[in-house]
mmCIF file of C-alpha atoms in Angstrom:
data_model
loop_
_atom_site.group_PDB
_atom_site.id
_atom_site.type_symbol
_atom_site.label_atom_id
_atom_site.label_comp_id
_atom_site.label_asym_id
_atom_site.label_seq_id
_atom_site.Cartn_x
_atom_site.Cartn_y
_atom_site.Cartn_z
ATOM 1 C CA UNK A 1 30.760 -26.892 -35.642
ATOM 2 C CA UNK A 2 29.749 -27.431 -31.806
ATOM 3 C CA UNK A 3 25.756 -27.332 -30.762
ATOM 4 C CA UNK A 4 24.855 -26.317 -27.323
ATOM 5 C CA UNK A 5 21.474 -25.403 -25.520
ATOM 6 C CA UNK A 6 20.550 -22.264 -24.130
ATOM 7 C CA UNK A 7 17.889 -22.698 -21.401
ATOM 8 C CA UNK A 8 15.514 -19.441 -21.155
ATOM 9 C CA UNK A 9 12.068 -19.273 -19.726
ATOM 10 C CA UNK A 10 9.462 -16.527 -20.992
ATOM 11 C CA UNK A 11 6.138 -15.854 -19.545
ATOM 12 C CA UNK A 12 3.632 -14.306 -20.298
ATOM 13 C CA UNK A 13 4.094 -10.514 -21.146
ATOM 14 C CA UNK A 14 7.788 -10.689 -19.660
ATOM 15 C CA UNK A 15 10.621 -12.398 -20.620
ATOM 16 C CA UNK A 16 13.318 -13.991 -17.984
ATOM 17 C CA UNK A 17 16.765 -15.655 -18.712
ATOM 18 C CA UNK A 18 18.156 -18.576 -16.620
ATOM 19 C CA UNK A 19 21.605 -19.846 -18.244
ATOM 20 C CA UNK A 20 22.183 -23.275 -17.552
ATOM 21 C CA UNK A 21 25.955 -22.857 -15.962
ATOM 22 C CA UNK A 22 27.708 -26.056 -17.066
ATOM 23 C CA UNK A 23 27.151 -25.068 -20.841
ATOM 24 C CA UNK A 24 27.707 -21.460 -20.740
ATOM 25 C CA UNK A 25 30.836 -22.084 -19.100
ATOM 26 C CA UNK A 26 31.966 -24.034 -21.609
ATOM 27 C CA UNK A 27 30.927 -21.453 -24.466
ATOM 28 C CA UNK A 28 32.346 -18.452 -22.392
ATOM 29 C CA UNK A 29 35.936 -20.478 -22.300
ATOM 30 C CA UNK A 30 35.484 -21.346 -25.536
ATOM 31 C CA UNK A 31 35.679 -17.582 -26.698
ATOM 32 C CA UNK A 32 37.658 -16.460 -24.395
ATOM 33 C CA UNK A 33 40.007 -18.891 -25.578
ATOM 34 C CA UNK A 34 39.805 -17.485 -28.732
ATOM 35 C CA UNK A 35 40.079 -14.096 -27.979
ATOM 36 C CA UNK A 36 43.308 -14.684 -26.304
ATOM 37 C CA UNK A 37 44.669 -16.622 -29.051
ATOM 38 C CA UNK A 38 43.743 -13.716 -31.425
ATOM 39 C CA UNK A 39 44.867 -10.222 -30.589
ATOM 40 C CA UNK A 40 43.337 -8.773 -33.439
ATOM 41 C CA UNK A 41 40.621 -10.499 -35.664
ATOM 42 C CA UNK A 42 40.267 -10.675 -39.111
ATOM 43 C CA UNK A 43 37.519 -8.771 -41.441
ATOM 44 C CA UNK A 44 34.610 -10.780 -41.765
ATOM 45 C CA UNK A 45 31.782 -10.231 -44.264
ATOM 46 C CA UNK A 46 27.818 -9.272 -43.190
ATOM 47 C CA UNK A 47 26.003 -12.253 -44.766
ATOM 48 C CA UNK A 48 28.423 -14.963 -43.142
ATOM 49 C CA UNK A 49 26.605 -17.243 -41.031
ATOM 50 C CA UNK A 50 27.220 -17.264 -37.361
ATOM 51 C CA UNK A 51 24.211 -19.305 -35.778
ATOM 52 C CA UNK A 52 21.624 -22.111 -37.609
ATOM 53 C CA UNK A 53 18.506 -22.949 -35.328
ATOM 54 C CA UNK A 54 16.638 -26.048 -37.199
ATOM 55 C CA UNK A 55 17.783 -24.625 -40.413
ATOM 56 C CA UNK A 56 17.428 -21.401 -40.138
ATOM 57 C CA UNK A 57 20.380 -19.731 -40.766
ATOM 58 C CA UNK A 58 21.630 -16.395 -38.583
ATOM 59 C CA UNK A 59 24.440 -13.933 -40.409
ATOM 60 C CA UNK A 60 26.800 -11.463 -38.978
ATOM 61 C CA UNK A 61 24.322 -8.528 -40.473
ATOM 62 C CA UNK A 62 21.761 -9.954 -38.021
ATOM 63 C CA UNK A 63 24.144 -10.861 -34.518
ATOM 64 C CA UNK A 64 25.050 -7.213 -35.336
ATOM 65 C CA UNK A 65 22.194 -5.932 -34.766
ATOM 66 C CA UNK A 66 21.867 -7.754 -31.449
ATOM 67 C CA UNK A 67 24.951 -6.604 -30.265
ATOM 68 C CA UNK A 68 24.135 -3.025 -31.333
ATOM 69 C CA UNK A 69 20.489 -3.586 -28.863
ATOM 70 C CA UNK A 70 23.064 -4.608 -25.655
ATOM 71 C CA UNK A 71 25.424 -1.617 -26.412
ATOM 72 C CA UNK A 72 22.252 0.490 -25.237
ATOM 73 C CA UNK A 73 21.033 -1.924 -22.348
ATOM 74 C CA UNK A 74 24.314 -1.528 -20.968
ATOM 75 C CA UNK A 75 25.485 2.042 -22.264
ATOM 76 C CA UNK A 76 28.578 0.624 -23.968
ATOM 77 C CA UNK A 77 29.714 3.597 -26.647
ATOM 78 C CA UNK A 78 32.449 1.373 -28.253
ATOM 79 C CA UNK A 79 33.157 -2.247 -27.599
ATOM 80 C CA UNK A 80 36.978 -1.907 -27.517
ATOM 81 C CA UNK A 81 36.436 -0.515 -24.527
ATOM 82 C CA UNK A 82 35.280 -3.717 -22.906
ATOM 83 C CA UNK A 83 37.482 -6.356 -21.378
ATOM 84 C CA UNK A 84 37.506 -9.840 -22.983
ATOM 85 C CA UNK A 85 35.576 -11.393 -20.482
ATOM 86 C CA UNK A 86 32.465 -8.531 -20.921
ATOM 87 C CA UNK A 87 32.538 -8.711 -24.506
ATOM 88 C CA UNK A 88 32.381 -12.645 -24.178
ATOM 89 C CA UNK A 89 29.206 -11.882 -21.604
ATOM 90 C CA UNK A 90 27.418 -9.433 -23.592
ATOM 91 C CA UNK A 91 28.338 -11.598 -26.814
ATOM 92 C CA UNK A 92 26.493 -14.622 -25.079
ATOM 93 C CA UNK A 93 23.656 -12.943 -24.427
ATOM 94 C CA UNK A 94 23.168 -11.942 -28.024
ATOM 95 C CA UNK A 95 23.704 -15.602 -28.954
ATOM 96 C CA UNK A 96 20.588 -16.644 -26.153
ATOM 97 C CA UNK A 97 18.536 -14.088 -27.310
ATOM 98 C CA UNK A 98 18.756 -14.740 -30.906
ATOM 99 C CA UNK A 99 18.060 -18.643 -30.310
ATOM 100 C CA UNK A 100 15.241 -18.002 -27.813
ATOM 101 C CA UNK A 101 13.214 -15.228 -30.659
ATOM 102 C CA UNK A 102 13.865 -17.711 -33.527
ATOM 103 C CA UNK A 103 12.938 -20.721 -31.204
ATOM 104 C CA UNK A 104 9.678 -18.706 -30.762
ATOM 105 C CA UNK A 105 9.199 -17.145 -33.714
ATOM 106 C CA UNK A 106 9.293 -20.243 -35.678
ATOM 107 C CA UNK A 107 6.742 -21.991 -32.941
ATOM 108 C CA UNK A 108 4.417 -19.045 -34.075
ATOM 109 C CA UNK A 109 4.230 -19.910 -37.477
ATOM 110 C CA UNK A 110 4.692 -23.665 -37.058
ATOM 111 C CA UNK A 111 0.831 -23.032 -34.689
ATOM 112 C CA UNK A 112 -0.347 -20.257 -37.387
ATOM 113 C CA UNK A 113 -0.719 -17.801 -34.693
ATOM 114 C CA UNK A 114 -2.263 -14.567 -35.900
ATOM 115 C CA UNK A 115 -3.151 -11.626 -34.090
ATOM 116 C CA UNK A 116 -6.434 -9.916 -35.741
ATOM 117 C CA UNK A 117 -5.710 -6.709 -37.085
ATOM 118 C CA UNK A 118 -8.816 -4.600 -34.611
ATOM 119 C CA UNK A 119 -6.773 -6.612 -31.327
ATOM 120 C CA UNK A 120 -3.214 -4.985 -33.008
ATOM 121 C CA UNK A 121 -4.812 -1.665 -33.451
ATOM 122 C CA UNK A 122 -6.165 -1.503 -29.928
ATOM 123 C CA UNK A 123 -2.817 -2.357 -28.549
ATOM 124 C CA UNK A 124 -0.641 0.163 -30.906
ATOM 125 C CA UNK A 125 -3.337 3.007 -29.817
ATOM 126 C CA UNK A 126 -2.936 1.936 -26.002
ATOM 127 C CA UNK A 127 0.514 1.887 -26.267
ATOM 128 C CA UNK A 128 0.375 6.147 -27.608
ATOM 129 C CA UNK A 129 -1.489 6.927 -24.928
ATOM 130 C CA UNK A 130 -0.143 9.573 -22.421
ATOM 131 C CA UNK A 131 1.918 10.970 -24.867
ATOM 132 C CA UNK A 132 1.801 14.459 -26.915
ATOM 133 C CA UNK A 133 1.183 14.936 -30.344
ATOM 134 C CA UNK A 134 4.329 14.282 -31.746
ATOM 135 C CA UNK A 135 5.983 13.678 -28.578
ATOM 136 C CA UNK A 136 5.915 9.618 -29.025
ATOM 137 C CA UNK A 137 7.586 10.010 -32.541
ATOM 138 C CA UNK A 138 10.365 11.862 -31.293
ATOM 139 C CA UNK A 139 10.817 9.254 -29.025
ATOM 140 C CA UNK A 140 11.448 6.888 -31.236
ATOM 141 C CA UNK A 141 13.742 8.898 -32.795
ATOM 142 C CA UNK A 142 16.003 9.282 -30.647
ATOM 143 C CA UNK A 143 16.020 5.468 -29.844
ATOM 144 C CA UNK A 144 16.912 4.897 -33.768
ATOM 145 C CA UNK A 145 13.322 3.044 -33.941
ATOM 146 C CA UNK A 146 11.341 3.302 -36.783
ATOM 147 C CA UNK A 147 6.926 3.525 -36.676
ATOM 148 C CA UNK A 148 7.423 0.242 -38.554
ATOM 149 C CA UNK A 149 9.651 -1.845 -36.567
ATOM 150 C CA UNK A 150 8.222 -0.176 -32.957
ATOM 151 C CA UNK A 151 4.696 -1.739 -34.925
ATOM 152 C CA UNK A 152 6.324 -5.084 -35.556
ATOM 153 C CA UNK A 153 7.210 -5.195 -32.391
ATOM 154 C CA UNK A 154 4.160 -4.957 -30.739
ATOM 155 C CA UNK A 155 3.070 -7.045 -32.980
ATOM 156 C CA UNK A 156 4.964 -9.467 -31.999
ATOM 157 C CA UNK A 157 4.771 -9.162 -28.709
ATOM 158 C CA UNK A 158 1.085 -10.198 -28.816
ATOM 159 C CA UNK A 159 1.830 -13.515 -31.265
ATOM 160 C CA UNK A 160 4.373 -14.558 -28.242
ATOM 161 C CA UNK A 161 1.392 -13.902 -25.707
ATOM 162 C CA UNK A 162 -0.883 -15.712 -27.789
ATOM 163 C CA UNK A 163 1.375 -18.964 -28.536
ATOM 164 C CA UNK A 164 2.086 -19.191 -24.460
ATOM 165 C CA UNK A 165 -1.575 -18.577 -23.722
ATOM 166 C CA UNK A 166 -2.283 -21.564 -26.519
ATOM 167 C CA UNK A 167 0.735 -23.908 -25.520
ATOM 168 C CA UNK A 168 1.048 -23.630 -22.031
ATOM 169 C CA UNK A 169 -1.188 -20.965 -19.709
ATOM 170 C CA UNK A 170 -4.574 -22.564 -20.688
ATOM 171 C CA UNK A 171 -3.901 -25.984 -19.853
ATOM 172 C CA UNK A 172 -3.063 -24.615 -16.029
ATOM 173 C CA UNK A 173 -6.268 -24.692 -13.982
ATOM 174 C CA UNK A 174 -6.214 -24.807 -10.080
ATOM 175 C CA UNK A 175 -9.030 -26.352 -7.569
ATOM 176 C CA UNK A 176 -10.612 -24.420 -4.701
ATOM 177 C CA UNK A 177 -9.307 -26.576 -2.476
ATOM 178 C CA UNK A 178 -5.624 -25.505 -3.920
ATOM 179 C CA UNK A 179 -6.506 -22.154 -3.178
ATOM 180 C CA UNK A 180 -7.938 -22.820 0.645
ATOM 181 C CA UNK A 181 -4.610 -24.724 1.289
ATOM 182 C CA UNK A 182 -2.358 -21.514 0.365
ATOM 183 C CA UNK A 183 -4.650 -19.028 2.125
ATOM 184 C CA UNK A 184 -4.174 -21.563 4.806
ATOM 185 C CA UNK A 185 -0.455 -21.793 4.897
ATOM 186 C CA UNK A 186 -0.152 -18.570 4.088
ATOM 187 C CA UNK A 187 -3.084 -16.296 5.467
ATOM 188 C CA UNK A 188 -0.417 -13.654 7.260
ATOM 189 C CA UNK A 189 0.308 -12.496 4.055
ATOM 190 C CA UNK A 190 -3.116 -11.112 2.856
ATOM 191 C CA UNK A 191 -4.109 -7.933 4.888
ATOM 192 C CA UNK A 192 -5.294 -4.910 4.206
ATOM 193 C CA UNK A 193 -3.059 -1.729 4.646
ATOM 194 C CA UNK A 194 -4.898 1.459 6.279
ATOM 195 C CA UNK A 195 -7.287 3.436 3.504
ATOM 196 C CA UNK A 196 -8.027 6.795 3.814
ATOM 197 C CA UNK A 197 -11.034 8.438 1.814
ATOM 198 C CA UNK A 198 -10.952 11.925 0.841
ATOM 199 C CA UNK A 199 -11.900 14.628 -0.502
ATOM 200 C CA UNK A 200 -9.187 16.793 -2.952
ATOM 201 C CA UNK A 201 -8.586 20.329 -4.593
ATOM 202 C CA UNK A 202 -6.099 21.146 -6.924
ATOM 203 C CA UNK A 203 -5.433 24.193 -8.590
ATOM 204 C CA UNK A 204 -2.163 25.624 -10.736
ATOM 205 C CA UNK A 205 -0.924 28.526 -8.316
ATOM 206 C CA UNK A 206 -0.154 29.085 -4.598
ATOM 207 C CA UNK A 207 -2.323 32.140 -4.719
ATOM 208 C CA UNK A 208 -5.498 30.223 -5.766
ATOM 209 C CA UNK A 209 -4.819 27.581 -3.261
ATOM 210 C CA UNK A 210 -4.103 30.413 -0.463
ATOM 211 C CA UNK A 211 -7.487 31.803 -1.112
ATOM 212 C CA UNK A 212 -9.439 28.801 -1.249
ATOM 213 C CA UNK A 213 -7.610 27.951 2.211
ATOM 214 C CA UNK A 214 -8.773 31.486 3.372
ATOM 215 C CA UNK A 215 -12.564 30.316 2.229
ATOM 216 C CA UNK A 216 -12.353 27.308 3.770
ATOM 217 C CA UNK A 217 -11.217 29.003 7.149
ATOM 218 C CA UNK A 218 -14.065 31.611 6.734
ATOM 219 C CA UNK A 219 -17.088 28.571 6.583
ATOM 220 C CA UNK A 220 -19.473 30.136 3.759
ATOM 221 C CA UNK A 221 -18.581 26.969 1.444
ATOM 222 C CA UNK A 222 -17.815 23.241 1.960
ATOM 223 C CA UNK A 223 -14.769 21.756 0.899
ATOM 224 C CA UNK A 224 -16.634 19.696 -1.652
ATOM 225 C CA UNK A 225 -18.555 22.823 -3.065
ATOM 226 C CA UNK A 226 -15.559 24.633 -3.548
ATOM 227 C CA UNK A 227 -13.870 21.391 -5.124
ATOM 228 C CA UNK A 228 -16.606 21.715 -7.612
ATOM 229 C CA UNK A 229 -15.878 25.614 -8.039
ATOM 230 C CA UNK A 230 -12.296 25.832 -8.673
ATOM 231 C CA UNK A 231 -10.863 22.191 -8.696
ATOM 232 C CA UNK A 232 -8.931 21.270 -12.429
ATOM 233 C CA UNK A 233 -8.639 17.631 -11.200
ATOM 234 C CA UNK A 234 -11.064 15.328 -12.922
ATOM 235 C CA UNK A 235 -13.125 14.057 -9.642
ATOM 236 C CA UNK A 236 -13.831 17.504 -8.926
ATOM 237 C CA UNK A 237 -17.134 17.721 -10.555
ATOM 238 C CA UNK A 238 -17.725 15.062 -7.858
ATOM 239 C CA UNK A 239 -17.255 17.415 -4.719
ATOM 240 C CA UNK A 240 -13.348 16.273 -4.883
ATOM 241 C CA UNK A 241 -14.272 12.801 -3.728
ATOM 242 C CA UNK A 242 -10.773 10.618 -4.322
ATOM 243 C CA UNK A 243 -12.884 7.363 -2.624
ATOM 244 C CA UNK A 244 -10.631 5.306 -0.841
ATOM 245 C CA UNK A 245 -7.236 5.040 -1.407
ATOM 246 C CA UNK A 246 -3.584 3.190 0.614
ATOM 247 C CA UNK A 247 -0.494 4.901 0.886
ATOM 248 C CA UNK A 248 1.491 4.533 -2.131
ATOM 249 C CA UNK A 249 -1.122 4.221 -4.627
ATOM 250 C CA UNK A 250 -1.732 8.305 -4.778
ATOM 251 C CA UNK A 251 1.475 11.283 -5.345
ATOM 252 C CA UNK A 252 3.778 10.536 -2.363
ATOM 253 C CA UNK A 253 3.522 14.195 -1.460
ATOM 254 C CA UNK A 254 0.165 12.908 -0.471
ATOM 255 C CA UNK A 255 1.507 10.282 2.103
ATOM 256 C CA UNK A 256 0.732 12.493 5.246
ATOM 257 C CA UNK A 257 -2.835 12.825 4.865
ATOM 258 C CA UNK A 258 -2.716 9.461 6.587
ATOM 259 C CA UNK A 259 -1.413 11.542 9.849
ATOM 260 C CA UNK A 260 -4.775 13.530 9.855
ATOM 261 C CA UNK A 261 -8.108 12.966 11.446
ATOM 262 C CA UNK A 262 -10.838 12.610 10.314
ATOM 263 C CA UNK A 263 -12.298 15.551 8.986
ATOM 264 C CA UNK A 264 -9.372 17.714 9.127
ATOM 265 C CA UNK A 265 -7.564 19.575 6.107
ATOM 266 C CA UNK A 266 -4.166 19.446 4.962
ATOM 267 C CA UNK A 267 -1.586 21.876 4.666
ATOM 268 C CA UNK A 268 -0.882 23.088 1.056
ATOM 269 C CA UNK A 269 0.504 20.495 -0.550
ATOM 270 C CA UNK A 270 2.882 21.104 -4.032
ATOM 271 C CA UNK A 271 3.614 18.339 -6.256
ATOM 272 C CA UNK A 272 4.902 19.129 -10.204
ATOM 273 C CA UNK A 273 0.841 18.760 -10.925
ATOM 274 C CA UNK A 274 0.241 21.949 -9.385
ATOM 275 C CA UNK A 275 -0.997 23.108 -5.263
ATOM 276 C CA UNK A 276 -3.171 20.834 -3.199
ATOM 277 C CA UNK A 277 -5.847 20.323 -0.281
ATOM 278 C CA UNK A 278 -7.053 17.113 0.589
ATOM 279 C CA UNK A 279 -9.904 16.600 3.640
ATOM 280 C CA UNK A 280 -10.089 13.378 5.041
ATOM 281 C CA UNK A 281 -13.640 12.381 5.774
ATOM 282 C CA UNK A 282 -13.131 8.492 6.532
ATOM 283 C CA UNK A 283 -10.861 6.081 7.613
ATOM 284 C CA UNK A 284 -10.443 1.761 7.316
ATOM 285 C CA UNK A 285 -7.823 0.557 9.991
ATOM 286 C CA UNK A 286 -5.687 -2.152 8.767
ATOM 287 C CA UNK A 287 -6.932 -5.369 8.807
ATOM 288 C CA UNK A 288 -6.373 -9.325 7.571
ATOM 289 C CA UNK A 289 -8.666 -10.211 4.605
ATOM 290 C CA UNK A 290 -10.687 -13.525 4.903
ATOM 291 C CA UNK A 291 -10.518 -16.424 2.497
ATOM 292 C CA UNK A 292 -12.927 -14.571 0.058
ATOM 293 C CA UNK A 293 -11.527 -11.015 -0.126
ATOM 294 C CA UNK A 294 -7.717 -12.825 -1.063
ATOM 295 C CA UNK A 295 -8.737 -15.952 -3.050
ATOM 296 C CA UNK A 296 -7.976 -13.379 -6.227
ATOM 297 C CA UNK A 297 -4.820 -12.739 -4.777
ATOM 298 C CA UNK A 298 -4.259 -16.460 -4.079
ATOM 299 C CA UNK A 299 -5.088 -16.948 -7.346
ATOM 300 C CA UNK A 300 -2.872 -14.761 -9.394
ATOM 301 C CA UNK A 301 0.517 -15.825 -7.217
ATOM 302 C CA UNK A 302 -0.358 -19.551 -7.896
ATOM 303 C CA UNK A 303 -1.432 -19.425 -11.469
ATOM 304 C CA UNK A 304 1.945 -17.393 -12.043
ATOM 305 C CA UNK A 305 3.773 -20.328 -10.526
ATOM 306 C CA UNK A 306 2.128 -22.861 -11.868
ATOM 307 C CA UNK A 307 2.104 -21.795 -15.073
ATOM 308 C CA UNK A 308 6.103 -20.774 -15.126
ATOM 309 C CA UNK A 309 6.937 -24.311 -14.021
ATOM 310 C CA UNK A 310 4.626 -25.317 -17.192
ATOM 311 C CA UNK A 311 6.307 -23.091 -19.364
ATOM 312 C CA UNK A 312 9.606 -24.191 -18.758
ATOM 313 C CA UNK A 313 9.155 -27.927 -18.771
ATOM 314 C CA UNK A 314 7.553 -26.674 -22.358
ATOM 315 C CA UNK A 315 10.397 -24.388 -23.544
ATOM 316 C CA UNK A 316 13.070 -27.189 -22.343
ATOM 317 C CA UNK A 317 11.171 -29.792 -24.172
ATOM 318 C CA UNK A 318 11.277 -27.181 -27.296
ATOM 319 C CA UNK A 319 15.019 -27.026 -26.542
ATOM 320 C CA UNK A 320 16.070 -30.380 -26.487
ATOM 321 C CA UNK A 321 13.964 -30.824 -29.998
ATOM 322 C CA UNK A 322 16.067 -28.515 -31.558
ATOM 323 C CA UNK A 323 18.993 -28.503 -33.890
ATOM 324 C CA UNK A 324 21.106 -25.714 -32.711
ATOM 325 C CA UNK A 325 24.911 -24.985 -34.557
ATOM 326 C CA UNK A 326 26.776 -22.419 -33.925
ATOM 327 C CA UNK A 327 30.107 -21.007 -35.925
ATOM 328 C CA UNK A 328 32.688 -20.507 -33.531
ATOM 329 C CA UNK A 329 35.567 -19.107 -35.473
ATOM 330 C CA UNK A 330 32.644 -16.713 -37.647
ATOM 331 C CA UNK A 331 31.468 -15.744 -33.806
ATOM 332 C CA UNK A 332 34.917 -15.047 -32.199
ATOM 333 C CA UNK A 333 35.632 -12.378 -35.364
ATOM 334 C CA UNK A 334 32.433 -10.108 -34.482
ATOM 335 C CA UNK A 335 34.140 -7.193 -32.453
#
């Protein structure tokens, strides 16, 4: 038996990987030695242990399974069709991934983190949102996911937001005066782009938006009245008003209403939504953003820092703390 650490940082709703190279190394020889001494491996049974993690021990049945999760990341039908040294790779990254969720998991109930059962309800129901009725379940499966495991998962999810929030992001705090000096240093960075306001129609065929054009052209009706008359999109009971918008945040199709002045209509646009006119009736030149408009800005990029540097002097502290064994010769038989 041979223990070796895995260093992995995870923040808050993402998770990142950073292999320490020394060690990894040394495990990726390690099986590659193996696999060249080995040509073909023997049978090895689904409840042999491959992995403990302070006790806890991990069996073939569950590496598996890992495995079987990187086959789809990386679209890999049948592992025989990998070299050694990819099957080593992907093989390692099981092993990290395992030790960093059972790391975790077993922080979660060492802290008796709990998610109440209204906050996982909210999040499940967010999480449906956008799709169909039965749309999201087929989904699913076609992934091979169950509505039970895609539930413990977000489940999950939450308890590992929760025990970072608890262990590490709220004991972060910055000053204004760390603020001021970043703005400072860094001012050239926080501008805002050009906005545009304007007004929109939208309709589902190129005949409707031809006539509307033609009643437009004739000047009986605004553009906002006959926004209210015919437009499907949502702000159209408001006269069509978007409000202001930058380029990018809209349909790109819609990117060349920043060409017109003000006033002036677009050509018909078509996006897979349906036919469009949009008016511009204002414009906001591009401009730097004092101390006040950015110091949310400011504040995000440094409390994302600040509290990744926390998280990993946290997680490497959890690391080092640890008991971590792994079976070689049960590992290099998985294929």
């Amino acid at each position: 038996k041979k223990a070796f650490a895995i260093f992995d940082f995870e923040k808050g709703r993402s998770m990142r990987i950073c292999f320490k190279p020394l060690l990894i190394v040394s495990v990726i020889f390690f099986l590659n030695s193996c696999f060249d001494n080995n040509s073909r491996m023997e049978e090895i049974g689904s409840d042999q242990v491959v992995l403990t993690v302070n006790g806890e021990k991990i069996t073939v049945k569950q590496f598996d399974k890992v495995l079987n999760a990187q086959k789809k990341i990386f679209r890999v039908q049948n592992f025989e069709e990998l070299k050694t040294e990819e099957l080593v790779w992907i093989k390692t990254r099981g092993l990290n991934e395992i030790i960093r969720n059972t790391l975790i998991a077993q922080e979660i109930a060492k802290e008796n983190i709990s998610i109440e059962q209204n906050v996982l309800e909210s999040n499940l129901r967010k999480a449906r949102e956008g799709y169909l009725e039965g749309v999201f379940e087929k989904t699913l499966d076609l992934e091979g996911i169950s509505i039970a495991d895609w539930e413990k998962s977000i489940e999950k999810k939450l308890l590992i937001n929760e025990l970072i929030h608890q262990q590490v992001n709220s004991k972060v705090s910055l000053s204004d005066k760390e603020l001021r000096d970043y703005y400072d240093k860094n001012h050239n960075e926080f501008h805002k782009k050009e906005q545009v306001k304007a007004l929109h129609i939208m309709v589902e065929s190129e005949e409707e938006i031809r006539d509307i054009q033609k009643e437009l052209r004739s000047k009986e009706k605004t553009f906002s009245a006959l926004a209210m008359e015919y437009s499907l999109g949502p702000e159209g009971e408001q006269g069509g008003d978007l409000g202001y918008f930058e380029a990018g945040q809209m349909p790109e199709e819609f990117d060349d209403v920043f060409k017109l002045k003000i006033n002036k209509v677009s050509d018909i646009i078509k996006t897979p939504y349906g036919f469009h006119l949009l008016k511009v009736v204002d414009k906001i030149e591009e401009r730097k953003m004092d101390f006040e408009e950015s110091k949310s800005r400011v504040e995000k990029i440094l409390l994302e820092y600040l509290q990744d540097q926390a998280f990993q002097k946290w997680f490497l502290k959890l690391k080092q703390n640890a008991e971590i064994e792994i079976e070689y010769e049960s590992l290099e038989k998985i294929n």
